[in-house]
Amino acid sequence: MKTVYKVLLSLSVVMASWSCSKDYLDTYPTSSTSAATIFETTENAKLAVNGIARIMTSQHLGSQGLCGEGTMKHYFGERPGENYSIPNLTGWINFCNNSYITRSDYAYNQYPWFYYYMMIGNANEILRNIDGAEGPQTEKDFITAQALTFRAYAYTMLVQLYCYRWADSENGTAVKKLNNGLVLRTVENMDSTDVALSSSGKVYDLIYDDLQTAVDLFTSSGLDRGADEIWLPNIDVANAVWARAAITKEDWKTAAEKAALLLDGYPLMTNDEYKAGFHAPNQEWIFGSFGGSEENLYYYSYFAYVAYDGGSSFCRTYGSCISKDLYDQIPETDIRKGMFLRPTSDTQYSHSNGQITDTALIKEYQAKYPTLTEAHKLYAYHQFKVSVAGTPGIGYLNHIRTAEMMLILAEANYHLGNEEAARTYLNKLTRDSGRDTEYNCTATGETLLKEIKKYWGIEMYLEGFDWFNKKRWNETLTRTSFSDGGNFHDAMTLERDPSFGNRWTYVTPQCETQYNKALQSESEE
C-alpha cells in the first residue's frame, strides 16, 4: 500500500510555478513520462488515480501554506468563519476578514482555482485515455468511476467558492461574464484554453451526471478500494459527495437519499475515538487523505497549523481556539465541552490576545495533555480536538465522515417538512452516539433549524465547514471581541453581511482571465 502511494507524483500533474500562460492547464510534468506510458495498462492507470489523491495532500507552487485539502479546510473553511479564532494572528487580519475576496490577482483567491482544476485536469486525462489501457474491463470501469468522483468532488468545492450561493443563483441560471461561474473543463474541451464561464446550474448538472455514472460503474464493476485505502473513491465516496453537492444546491430530496446510504456502513465513532485527535481513520471515516510518516508535509500540513500539540512554531505560538460564543452553546453534559480550555475566571488570560497568564491553569492542561511542551502557548478556549500522530504535523486528514451525513439528513428533512426525522437524526448524532446522553431534541420550526445549525458548528468544528455553511445559509457572520465577552481580537471583530464581497463569492482569478480568450473579450455585467 505505502509503496504504491510513493509513486504518485511521478504520474500526476506537477505545476512547477504560478503560471498564467496556457501551461496552467498542462496535465503532465516535463519528464519522459507520457500518457501512452501511464495508460498502457490498468495497473499503471491505478497509479494515476493515486496521483490525484496525492495532489490533495501535497505542497503546491513552492508555498508553505498551499497544501491541498488541508489548506482548503483551514484557510478557506475556518479562518474566514465565526467559529474559529486565532486571537493573536494579527498579521493575517485582512485574510481572516476575507478582505481580498474580490482581488483577482490575490494568491489566495487564485489558489483554489489552481488546485481544483489540477485535480480536474488529471481526472480528465484518465477519462480520455483509460479505454485504451490493457486490462480487464471491470478495472477500466472502476478507474473511470474513481476519476469521475474526483472530478465531481473538485467541482463541488469550486462551485461553493466561485459561484453565488444557490439562493442567489436564480435556480442555477444566473451567470456573470466574470465573477459568478465556472469554466466547465471536460474531456471534450480539455485541449482548449478558451472556454466561457458556465452557470452554477450547469456545474451541478455535470456533478450529478458524473456521480450517477460513477455509481453505475462502481456497481457494475463489482470492485472496491482496499480496506485501508481511505484516500481512494469508491461507491460510498460518490454517494457522499453527491449528498454534499445536493445540500449546497438545496436539493433536499437528493441530499437526504444519498446521505442515508452511508449510515449502515460507517457507524459513528465512539467517544474514545472522538477524543483520539482526528488524525487516524476509524469506522466513521468515508473519505480522507493518507497521512503516514512516510509521506507527510512536515511543517506545511493541516496538523502543523491547527493541532494543539503540533511541533511547528505556528502551533506553539498561535492557538487554535473555538469561539466563546459557540463554546457557550455546548451543553455541560456534552463530551465536546471538555475538549477546550475553559478559564474559570476572566483574570486568567489576556484580554488583548487571549493568552493564558495563570501558571496553575497552564500546568493543569499540560498535565491533562502530556504531548504539550513548555513552548506551546495556551489560550482561552484553546482546542484539544485535533492533535498530531507524530511531529511536526503528521496525520491522516478526514474529508467526509458519517456525522456530516447525519447533519445533512437532519437539515434536508427539516426543509422537506419531516421535522420528526430531523429531530431523530440530531438525537442519533448527539444522544445515541454517547456524545451527550442527556440530549433530547424536541425543537420545532425555526428553533429546530437553529438547533441543526448549532450542531453543525459543534460537531464539525475545525473540519472546514464553517464559512461554507454560513455562505449557503445566507447568514450574517458575527465575531465578538474580548471586550464584548467573546474571544476575537478587536481587529477581527466584525459582522459580515451576506451581500459583502460579491456575495461572498471569489472572483474569477487573474490566472484564468490572462490566457482564456473567451473571458478576455467579455466585460463584467
PDB file of N, CA, C and O in Angstrom, residues 331-356:
ATOM      1  N   PRO A 331     -23.742  22.076  25.623  1.00  0.00           N
ATOM      2  CA  PRO A 331     -24.228  21.700  26.955  1.00  0.00           C
ATOM      3  C   PRO A 331     -23.114  21.145  27.842  1.00  0.00           C
ATOM      4  O   PRO A 331     -22.148  20.540  27.348  1.00  0.00           O
ATOM      5  N   GLU A 332     -23.259  21.345  29.136  1.00  0.00           N
ATOM      6  CA  GLU A 332     -22.266  20.861  30.092  1.00  0.00           C
ATOM      7  C   GLU A 332     -22.154  19.343  30.069  1.00  0.00           C
ATOM      8  O   GLU A 332     -21.112  18.779  30.420  1.00  0.00           O
ATOM      9  N   THR A 333     -23.216  18.656  29.661  1.00  0.00           N
ATOM     10  CA  THR A 333     -23.226  17.198  29.650  1.00  0.00           C
ATOM     11  C   THR A 333     -22.603  16.601  28.392  1.00  0.00           C
ATOM     12  O   THR A 333     -22.495  15.382  28.273  1.00  0.00           O
ATOM     13  N   ASP A 334     -22.191  17.444  27.466  1.00  0.00           N
ATOM     14  CA  ASP A 334     -21.646  17.000  26.179  1.00  0.00           C
ATOM     15  C   ASP A 334     -20.136  16.796  26.292  1.00  0.00           C
ATOM     16  O   ASP A 334     -19.427  17.679  26.794  1.00  0.00           O
ATOM     17  N   ILE A 335     -19.641  15.648  25.840  1.00  0.00           N
ATOM     18  CA  ILE A 335     -18.193  15.387  25.930  1.00  0.00           C
ATOM     19  C   ILE A 335     -17.387  16.420  25.172  1.00  0.00           C
ATOM     20  O   ILE A 335     -16.228  16.677  25.494  1.00  0.00           O
ATOM     21  N   ARG A 336     -17.973  17.034  24.156  1.00  0.00           N
ATOM     22  CA  ARG A 336     -17.255  18.004  23.343  1.00  0.00           C
ATOM     23  C   ARG A 336     -16.976  19.284  24.121  1.00  0.00           C
ATOM     24  O   ARG A 336     -16.066  20.040  23.766  1.00  0.00           O
ATOM     25  N   LYS A 337     -17.719  19.525  25.172  1.00  0.00           N
ATOM     26  CA  LYS A 337     -17.482  20.702  26.015  1.00  0.00           C
ATOM     27  C   LYS A 337     -16.111  20.607  26.678  1.00  0.00           C
ATOM     28  O   LYS A 337     -15.433  21.620  26.888  1.00  0.00           O
ATOM     29  N   GLY A 338     -15.696  19.373  26.985  1.00  0.00           N
ATOM     30  CA  GLY A 338     -14.436  19.178  27.678  1.00  0.00           C
ATOM     31  C   GLY A 338     -13.215  19.160  26.796  1.00  0.00           C
ATOM     32  O   GLY A 338     -12.095  18.912  27.280  1.00  0.00           O
ATOM     33  N   MET A 339     -13.396  19.435  25.498  1.00  0.00           N
ATOM     34  CA  MET A 339     -12.275  19.374  24.568  1.00  0.00           C
ATOM     35  C   MET A 339     -11.694  20.751  24.274  1.00  0.00           C
ATOM     36  O   MET A 339     -10.998  20.949  23.276  1.00  0.00           O
ATOM     37  N   PHE A 340     -11.978  21.689  25.166  1.00  0.00           N
ATOM     38  CA  PHE A 340     -11.483  23.054  25.016  1.00  0.00           C
ATOM     39  C   PHE A 340     -11.047  23.569  26.380  1.00  0.00           C
ATOM     40  O   PHE A 340     -11.557  23.137  27.412  1.00  0.00           O
ATOM     41  N   LEU A 341     -10.114  24.502  26.385  1.00  0.00           N
ATOM     42  CA  LEU A 341      -9.598  25.061  27.624  1.00  0.00           C
ATOM     43  C   LEU A 341     -10.556  26.144  28.121  1.00  0.00           C
ATOM     44  O   LEU A 341     -10.704  27.194  27.490  1.00  0.00           O
ATOM     45  N   ARG A 342     -11.188  25.854  29.253  1.00  0.00           N
ATOM     46  CA  ARG A 342     -12.145  26.817  29.788  1.00  0.00           C
ATOM     47  C   ARG A 342     -11.537  27.539  30.983  1.00  0.00           C
ATOM     48  O   ARG A 342     -11.276  26.927  32.024  1.00  0.00           O
ATOM     49  N   PRO A 343     -11.333  28.840  30.875  1.00  0.00           N
ATOM     50  CA  PRO A 343     -10.880  29.586  32.053  1.00  0.00           C
ATOM     51  C   PRO A 343     -11.992  29.627  33.100  1.00  0.00           C
ATOM     52  O   PRO A 343     -13.181  29.633  32.760  1.00  0.00           O
ATOM     53  N   THR A 344     -11.614  29.621  34.353  1.00  0.00           N
ATOM     54  CA  THR A 344     -12.598  29.751  35.423  1.00  0.00           C
ATOM     55  C   THR A 344     -12.783  31.197  35.840  1.00  0.00           C
ATOM     56  O   THR A 344     -13.691  31.513  36.608  1.00  0.00           O
ATOM     57  N   SER A 345     -11.920  32.058  35.315  1.00  0.00           N
ATOM     58  CA  SER A 345     -12.007  33.483  35.627  1.00  0.00           C
ATOM     59  C   SER A 345     -11.452  34.275  34.459  1.00  0.00           C
ATOM     60  O   SER A 345     -10.513  33.828  33.781  1.00  0.00           O
ATOM     61  N   ASP A 346     -12.030  35.447  34.217  1.00  0.00           N
ATOM     62  CA  ASP A 346     -11.520  36.263  33.104  1.00  0.00           C
ATOM     63  C   ASP A 346     -10.224  36.975  33.454  1.00  0.00           C
ATOM     64  O   ASP A 346      -9.668  37.721  32.645  1.00  0.00           O
ATOM     65  N   THR A 347      -9.721  36.705  34.659  1.00  0.00           N
ATOM     66  CA  THR A 347      -8.411  37.246  35.026  1.00  0.00           C
ATOM     67  C   THR A 347      -7.277  36.280  34.682  1.00  0.00           C
ATOM     68  O   THR A 347      -6.104  36.594  34.903  1.00  0.00           O
ATOM     69  N   GLN A 348      -7.609  35.119  34.149  1.00  0.00           N
ATOM     70  CA  GLN A 348      -6.596  34.100  33.857  1.00  0.00           C
ATOM     71  C   GLN A 348      -5.993  34.245  32.465  1.00  0.00           C
ATOM     72  O   GLN A 348      -5.095  33.480  32.107  1.00  0.00           O
ATOM     73  N   TYR A 349      -6.455  35.194  31.689  1.00  0.00           N
ATOM     74  CA  TYR A 349      -5.939  35.343  30.326  1.00  0.00           C
ATOM     75  C   TYR A 349      -5.949  36.802  29.893  1.00  0.00           C
ATOM     76  O   TYR A 349      -6.682  37.635  30.430  1.00  0.00           O
ATOM     77  N   SER A 350      -5.108  37.079  28.920  1.00  0.00           N
ATOM     78  CA  SER A 350      -5.013  38.424  28.367  1.00  0.00           C
ATOM     79  C   SER A 350      -6.280  38.751  27.581  1.00  0.00           C
ATOM     80  O   SER A 350      -6.766  37.924  26.807  1.00  0.00           O
ATOM     81  N   HIS A 351      -6.771  39.944  27.747  1.00  0.00           N
ATOM     82  CA  HIS A 351      -7.969  40.356  27.025  1.00  0.00           C
ATOM     83  C   HIS A 351      -7.636  41.072  25.718  1.00  0.00           C
ATOM     84  O   HIS A 351      -8.530  41.609  25.061  1.00  0.00           O
ATOM     85  N   SER A 352      -6.381  41.024  25.327  1.00  0.00           N
ATOM     86  CA  SER A 352      -5.998  41.542  24.010  1.00  0.00           C
ATOM     87  C   SER A 352      -5.732  40.416  23.027  1.00  0.00           C
ATOM     88  O   SER A 352      -6.068  40.513  21.848  1.00  0.00           O
ATOM     89  N   ASN A 353      -5.138  39.304  23.513  1.00  0.00           N
ATOM     90  CA  ASN A 353      -4.844  38.202  22.591  1.00  0.00           C
ATOM     91  C   ASN A 353      -5.250  36.838  23.121  1.00  0.00           C
ATOM     92  O   ASN A 353      -5.005  35.821  22.462  1.00  0.00           O
ATOM     93  N   GLY A 354      -5.853  36.763  24.294  1.00  0.00           N
ATOM     94  CA  GLY A 354      -6.380  35.513  24.806  1.00  0.00           C
ATOM     95  C   GLY A 354      -5.392  34.584  25.473  1.00  0.00           C
ATOM     96  O   GLY A 354      -5.781  33.505  25.952  1.00  0.00           O
ATOM     97  N   GLN A 355      -4.106  34.930  25.523  1.00  0.00           N
ATOM     98  CA  GLN A 355      -3.113  34.008  26.069  1.00  0.00           C
ATOM     99  C   GLN A 355      -3.323  33.810  27.567  1.00  0.00           C
ATOM    100  O   GLN A 355      -3.543  34.760  28.319  1.00  0.00           O
ATOM    101  N   ILE A 356      -3.229  32.539  27.997  1.00  0.00           N
ATOM    102  CA  ILE A 356      -3.381  32.211  29.405  1.00  0.00           C
ATOM    103  C   ILE A 356      -2.188  32.757  30.185  1.00  0.00           C
ATOM    104  O   ILE A 356      -1.024  32.534  29.813  1.00  0.00           O
TER     105      ILE A 356
END
